[in-house]
mmCIF file of C-alpha atoms in Angstrom:
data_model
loop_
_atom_site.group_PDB
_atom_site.id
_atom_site.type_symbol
_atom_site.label_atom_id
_atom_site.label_comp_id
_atom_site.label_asym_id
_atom_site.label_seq_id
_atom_site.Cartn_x
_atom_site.Cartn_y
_atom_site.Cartn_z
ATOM 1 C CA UNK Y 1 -56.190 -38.841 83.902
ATOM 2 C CA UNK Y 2 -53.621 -40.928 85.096
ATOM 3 C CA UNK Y 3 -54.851 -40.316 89.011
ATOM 4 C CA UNK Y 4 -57.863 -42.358 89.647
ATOM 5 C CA UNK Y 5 -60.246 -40.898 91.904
ATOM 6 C CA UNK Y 6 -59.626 -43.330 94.431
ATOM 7 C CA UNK Y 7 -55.469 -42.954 94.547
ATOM 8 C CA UNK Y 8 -54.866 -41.379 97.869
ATOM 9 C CA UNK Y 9 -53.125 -38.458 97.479
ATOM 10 C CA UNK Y 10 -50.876 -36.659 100.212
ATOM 11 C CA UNK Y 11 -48.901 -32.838 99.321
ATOM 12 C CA UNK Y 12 -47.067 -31.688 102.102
ATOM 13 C CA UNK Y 13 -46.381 -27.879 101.941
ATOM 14 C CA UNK Y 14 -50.110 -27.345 100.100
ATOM 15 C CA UNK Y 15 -50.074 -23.605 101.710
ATOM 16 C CA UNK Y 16 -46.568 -22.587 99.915
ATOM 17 C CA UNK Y 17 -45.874 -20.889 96.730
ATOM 18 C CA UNK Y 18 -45.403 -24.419 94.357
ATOM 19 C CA UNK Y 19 -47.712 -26.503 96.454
ATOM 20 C CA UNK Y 20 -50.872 -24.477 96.568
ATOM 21 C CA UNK Y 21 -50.815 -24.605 92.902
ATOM 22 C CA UNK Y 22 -50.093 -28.170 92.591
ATOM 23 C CA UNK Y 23 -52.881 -28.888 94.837
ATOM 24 C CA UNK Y 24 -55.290 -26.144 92.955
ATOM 25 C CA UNK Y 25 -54.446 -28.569 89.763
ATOM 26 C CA UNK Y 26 -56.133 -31.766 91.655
ATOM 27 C CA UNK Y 27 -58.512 -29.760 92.934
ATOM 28 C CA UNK Y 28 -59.939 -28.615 89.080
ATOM 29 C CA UNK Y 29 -59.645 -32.070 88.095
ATOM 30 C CA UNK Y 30 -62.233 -32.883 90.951
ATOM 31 C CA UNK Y 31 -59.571 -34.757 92.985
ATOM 32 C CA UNK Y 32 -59.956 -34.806 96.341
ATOM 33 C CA UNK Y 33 -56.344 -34.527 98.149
ATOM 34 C CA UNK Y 34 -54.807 -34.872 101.606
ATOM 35 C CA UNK Y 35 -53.003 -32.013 103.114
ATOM 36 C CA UNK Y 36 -50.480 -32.035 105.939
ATOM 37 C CA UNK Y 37 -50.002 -28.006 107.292
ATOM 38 C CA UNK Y 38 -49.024 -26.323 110.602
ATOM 39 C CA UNK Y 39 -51.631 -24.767 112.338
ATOM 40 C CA UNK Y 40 -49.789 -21.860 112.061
ATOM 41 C CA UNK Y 41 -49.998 -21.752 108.521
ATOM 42 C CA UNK Y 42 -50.689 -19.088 106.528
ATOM 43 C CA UNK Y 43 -53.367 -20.785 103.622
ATOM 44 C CA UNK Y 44 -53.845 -17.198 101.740
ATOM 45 C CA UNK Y 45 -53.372 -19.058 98.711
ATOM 46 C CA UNK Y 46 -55.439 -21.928 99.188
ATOM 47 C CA UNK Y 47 -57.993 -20.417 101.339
ATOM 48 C CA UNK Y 48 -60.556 -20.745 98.526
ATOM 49 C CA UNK Y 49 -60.200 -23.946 97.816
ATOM 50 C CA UNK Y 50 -60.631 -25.287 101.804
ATOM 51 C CA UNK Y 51 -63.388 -26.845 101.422
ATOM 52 C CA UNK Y 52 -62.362 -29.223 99.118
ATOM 53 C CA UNK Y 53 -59.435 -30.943 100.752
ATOM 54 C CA UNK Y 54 -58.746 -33.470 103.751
ATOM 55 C CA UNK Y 55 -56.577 -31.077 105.823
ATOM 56 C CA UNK Y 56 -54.543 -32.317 108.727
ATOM 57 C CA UNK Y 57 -52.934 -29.970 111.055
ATOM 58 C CA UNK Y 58 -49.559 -31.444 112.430
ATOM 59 C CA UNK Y 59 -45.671 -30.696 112.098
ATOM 60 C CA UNK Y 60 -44.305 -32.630 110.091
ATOM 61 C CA UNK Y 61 -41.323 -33.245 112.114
ATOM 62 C CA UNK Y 62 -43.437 -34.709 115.099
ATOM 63 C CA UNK Y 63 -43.434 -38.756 114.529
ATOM 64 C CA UNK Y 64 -46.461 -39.310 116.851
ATOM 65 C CA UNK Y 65 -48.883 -37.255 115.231
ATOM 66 C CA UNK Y 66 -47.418 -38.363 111.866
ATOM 67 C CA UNK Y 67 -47.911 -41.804 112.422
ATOM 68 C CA UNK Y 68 -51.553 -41.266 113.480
ATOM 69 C CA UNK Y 69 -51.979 -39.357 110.090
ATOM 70 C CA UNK Y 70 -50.280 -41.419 107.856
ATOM 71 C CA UNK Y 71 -52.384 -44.481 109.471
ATOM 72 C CA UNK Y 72 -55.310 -42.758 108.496
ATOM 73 C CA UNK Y 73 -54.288 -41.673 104.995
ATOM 74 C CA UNK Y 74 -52.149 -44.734 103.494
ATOM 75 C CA UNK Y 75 -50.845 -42.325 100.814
ATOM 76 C CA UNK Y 76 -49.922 -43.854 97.737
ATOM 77 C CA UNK Y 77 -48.400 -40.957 96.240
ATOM 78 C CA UNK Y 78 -46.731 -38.216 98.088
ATOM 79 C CA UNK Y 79 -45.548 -34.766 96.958
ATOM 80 C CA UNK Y 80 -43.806 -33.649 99.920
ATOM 81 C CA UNK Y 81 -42.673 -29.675 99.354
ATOM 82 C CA UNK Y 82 -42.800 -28.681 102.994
ATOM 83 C CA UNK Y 83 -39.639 -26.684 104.123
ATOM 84 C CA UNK Y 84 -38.452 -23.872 105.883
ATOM 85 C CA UNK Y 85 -34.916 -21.990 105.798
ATOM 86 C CA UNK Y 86 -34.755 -20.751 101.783
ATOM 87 C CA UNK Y 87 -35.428 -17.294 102.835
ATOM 88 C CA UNK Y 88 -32.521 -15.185 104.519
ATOM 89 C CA UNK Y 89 -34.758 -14.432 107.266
ATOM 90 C CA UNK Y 90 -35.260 -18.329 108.180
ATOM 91 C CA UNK Y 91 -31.483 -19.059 110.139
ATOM 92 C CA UNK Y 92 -32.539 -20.906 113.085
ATOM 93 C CA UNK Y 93 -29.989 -24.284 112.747
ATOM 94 C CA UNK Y 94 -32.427 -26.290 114.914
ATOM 95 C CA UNK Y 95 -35.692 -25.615 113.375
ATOM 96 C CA UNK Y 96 -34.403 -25.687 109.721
ATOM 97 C CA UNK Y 97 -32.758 -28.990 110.143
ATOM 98 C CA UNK Y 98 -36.566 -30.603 112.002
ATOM 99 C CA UNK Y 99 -38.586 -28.808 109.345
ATOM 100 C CA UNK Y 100 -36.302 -30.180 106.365
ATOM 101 C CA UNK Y 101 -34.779 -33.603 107.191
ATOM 102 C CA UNK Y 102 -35.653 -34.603 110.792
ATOM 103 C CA UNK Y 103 -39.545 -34.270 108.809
ATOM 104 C CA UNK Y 104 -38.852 -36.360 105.486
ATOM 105 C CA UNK Y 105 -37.195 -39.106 107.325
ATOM 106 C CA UNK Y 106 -40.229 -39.371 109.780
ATOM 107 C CA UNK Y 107 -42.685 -39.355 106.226
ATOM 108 C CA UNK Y 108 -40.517 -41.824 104.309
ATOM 109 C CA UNK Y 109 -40.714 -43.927 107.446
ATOM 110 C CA UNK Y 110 -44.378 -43.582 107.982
ATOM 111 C CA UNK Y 111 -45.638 -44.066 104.325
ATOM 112 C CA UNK Y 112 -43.624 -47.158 103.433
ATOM 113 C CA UNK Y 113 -45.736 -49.142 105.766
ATOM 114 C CA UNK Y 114 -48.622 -48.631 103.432
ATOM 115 C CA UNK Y 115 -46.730 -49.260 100.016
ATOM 116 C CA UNK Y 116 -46.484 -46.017 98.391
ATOM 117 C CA UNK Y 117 -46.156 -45.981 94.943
ATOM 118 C CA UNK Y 118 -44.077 -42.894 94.368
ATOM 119 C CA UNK Y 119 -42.976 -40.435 96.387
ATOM 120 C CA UNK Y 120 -41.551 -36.834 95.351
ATOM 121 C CA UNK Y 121 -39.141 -34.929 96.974
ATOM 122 C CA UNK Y 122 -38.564 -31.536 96.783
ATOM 123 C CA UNK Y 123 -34.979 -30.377 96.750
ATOM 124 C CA UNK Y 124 -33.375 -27.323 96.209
ATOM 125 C CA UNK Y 125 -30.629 -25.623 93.064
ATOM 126 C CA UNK Y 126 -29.022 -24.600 96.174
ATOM 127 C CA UNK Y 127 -27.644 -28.044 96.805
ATOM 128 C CA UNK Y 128 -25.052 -26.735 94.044
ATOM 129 C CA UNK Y 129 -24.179 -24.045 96.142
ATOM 130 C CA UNK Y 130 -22.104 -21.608 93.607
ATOM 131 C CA UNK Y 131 -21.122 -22.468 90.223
ATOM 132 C CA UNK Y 132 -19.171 -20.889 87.573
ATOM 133 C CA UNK Y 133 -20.862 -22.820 84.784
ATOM 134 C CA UNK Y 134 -24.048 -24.353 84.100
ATOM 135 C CA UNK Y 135 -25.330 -26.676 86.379
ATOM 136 C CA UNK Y 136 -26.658 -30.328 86.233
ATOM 137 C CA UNK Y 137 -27.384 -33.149 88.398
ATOM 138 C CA UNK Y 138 -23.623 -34.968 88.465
ATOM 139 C CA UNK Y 139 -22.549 -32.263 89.774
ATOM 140 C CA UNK Y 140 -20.374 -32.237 93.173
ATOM 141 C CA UNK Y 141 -22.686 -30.916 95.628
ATOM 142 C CA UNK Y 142 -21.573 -27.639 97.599
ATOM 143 C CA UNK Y 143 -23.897 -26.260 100.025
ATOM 144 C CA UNK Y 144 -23.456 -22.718 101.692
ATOM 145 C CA UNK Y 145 -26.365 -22.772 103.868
ATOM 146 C CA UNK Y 146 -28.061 -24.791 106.510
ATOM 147 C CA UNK Y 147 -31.103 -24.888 104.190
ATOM 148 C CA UNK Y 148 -28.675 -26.328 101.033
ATOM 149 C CA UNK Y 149 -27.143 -28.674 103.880
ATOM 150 C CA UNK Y 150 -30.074 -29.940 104.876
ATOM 151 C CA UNK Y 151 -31.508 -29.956 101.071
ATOM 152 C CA UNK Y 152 -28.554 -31.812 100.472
ATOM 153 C CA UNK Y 153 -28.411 -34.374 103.050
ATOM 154 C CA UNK Y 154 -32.280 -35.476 102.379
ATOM 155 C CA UNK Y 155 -31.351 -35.949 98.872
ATOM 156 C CA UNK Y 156 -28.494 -38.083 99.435
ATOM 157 C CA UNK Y 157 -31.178 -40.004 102.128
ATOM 158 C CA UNK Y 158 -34.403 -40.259 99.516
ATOM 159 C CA UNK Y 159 -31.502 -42.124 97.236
ATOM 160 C CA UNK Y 160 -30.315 -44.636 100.064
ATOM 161 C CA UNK Y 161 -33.540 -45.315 100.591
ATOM 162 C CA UNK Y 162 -34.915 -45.661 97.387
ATOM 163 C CA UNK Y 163 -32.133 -48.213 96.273
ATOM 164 C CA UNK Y 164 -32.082 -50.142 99.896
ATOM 165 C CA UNK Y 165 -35.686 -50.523 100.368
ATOM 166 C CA UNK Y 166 -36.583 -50.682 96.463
ATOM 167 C CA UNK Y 167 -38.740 -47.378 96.728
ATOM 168 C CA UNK Y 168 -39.685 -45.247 93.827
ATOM 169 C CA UNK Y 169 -38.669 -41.885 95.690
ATOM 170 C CA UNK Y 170 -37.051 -39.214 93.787
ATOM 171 C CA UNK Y 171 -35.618 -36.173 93.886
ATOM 172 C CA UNK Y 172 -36.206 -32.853 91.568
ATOM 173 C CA UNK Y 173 -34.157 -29.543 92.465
ATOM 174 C CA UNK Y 174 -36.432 -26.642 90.826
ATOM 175 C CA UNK Y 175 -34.615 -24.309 90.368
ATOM 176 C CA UNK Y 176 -36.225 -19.912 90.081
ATOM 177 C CA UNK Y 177 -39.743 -20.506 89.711
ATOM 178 C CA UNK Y 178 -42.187 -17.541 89.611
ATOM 179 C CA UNK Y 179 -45.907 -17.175 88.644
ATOM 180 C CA UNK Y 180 -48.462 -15.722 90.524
ATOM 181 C CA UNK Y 181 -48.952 -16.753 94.375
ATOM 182 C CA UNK Y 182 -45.414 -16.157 95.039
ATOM 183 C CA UNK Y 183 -44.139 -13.873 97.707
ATOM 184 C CA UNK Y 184 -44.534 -10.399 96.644
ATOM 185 C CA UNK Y 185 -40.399 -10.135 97.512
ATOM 186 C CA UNK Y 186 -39.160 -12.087 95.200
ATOM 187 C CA UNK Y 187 -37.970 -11.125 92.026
ATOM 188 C CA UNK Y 188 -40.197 -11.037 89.360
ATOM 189 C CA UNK Y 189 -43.206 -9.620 91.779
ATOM 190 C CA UNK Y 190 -40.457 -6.794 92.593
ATOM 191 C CA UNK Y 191 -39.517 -5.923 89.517
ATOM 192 C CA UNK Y 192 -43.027 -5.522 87.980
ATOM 193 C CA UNK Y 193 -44.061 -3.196 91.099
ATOM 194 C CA UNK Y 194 -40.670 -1.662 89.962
ATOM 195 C CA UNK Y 195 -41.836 -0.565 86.386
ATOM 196 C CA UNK Y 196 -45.563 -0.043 87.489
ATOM 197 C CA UNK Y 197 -44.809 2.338 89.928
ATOM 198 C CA UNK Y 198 -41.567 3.835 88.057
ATOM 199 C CA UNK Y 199 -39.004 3.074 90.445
ATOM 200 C CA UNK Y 200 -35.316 2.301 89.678
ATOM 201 C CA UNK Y 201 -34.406 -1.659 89.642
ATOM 202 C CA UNK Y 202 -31.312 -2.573 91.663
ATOM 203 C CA UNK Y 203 -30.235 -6.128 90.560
ATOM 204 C CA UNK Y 204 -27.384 -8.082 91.575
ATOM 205 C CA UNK Y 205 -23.780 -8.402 89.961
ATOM 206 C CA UNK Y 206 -24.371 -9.035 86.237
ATOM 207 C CA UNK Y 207 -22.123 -11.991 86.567
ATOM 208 C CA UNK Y 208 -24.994 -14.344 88.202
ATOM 209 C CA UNK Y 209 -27.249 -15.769 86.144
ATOM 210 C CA UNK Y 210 -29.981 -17.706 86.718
ATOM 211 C CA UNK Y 211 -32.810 -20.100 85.419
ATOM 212 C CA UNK Y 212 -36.248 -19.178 85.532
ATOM 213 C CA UNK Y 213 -39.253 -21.540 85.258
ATOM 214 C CA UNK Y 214 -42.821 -20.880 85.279
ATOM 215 C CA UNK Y 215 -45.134 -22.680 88.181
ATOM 216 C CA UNK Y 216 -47.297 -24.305 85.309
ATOM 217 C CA UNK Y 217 -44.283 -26.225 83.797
ATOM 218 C CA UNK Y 218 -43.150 -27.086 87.212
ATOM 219 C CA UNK Y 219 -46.722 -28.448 87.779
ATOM 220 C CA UNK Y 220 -46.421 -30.401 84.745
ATOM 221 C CA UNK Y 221 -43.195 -31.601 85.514
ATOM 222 C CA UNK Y 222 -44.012 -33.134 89.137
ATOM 223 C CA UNK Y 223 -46.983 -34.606 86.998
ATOM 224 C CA UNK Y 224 -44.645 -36.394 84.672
ATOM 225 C CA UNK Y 225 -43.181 -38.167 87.395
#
């Protein structure tokens, strides 16, 4: 296993859909993690697995209590997934822009005192904003939200400060991932409820397209790195 027991591990965002599986993956391999969550958190999908984590309640976007947590952690590999704003619902400017960047500049900041050895950042496909053609990662990015702007403007950060500071931070932008755990709204949840319960399937123009991932290989890919 290329973790050894006594890495310190940090996942921000353990109680959503991608994290709680990432962190279920550590926890099979008998790897104790770190957790950062709000204690307003819903942990549905790790509430199971509790027991065998180092959970620390704090926003992420408040650099005092960071700083005490990070102190006590000294990560040395960080998969930071925490966000808010990708759902229509989520459209507050202030809170999307302290829950997204405001919160990875104050982890960057924190767990570079400690010599990290690599930290991953989640982005977002919706960095892109819309495209008439395949996307990939030259691409000119076009944001048409504050979540994409904010997506965006951390990615363009994690890169500064990864080349200024010689850091190994990077950036992946998953793009539809489904597999179970994920909100029951979402598309693939919908449209098996759909067929189960034999109820017509309204989709969206049949001029978007879009790529789907499973969590496993998204798992495997944040592993990889």
């Amino acid at each position: 296993n290329i973790f050894r027991l006594k890495d310190k591990i940090l996942i921000t965002g353990a109680a959503g859909f991608i994290g709680s599986h990432l962190t279920r993956y550590f926890v099979n391999k008998k790897i104790r993690v770190n957790i950062i969550v709000k204690k307003s958190s819903n942990l549905w999908r790790i509430k199971d697995i509790k027991q065998n984590l180092n959970i620390f309640y704090s926003d992420i976007s408040d650099q005092k209590k960071i700083e005490k947590i990070i102190k006590i952690i000294k990560p040395k590999t960080i998969f930071h997934l925490a966000t808010h704003g990708a759902y229509s619902d989520q459209n507050d400017l202030v809170k999307i822009k302290k829950s997204i960047l405001d919160s990875t500049l104050n982890l960057i900041n924190e767990c570079k005192k400690y010599k990290f050895r690599t930290f991953i950042n989640t982005g977002s496909s919706s960095e892109y904003g819309f495209k008439n053609k395949s996307m990939k990662e030259t691409d000119l990015l076009e944001p048409n939200s504050y979540y994409s702007v904010f997506k965006g403007s951390t990615s363009l950060f994690c890169k500064y400060e990864s080349l200024k500071s010689n850091l190994q931070i990077v950036t992946i932008r998953p793009f539809h991932v489904y597999g179970p755990l994920e909100k029951e709204t979402r598309l693939i949840p919908t449209l098996i409820k759909n067929m189960i319960f034999k109820k017509n399937i309204k989709l969206v123009s049949p001029k978007i397209s879009r790529d789907l991932i499973y969590i496993d290989d998204v798992v495997d890919f944040y592993l990889m790195i």
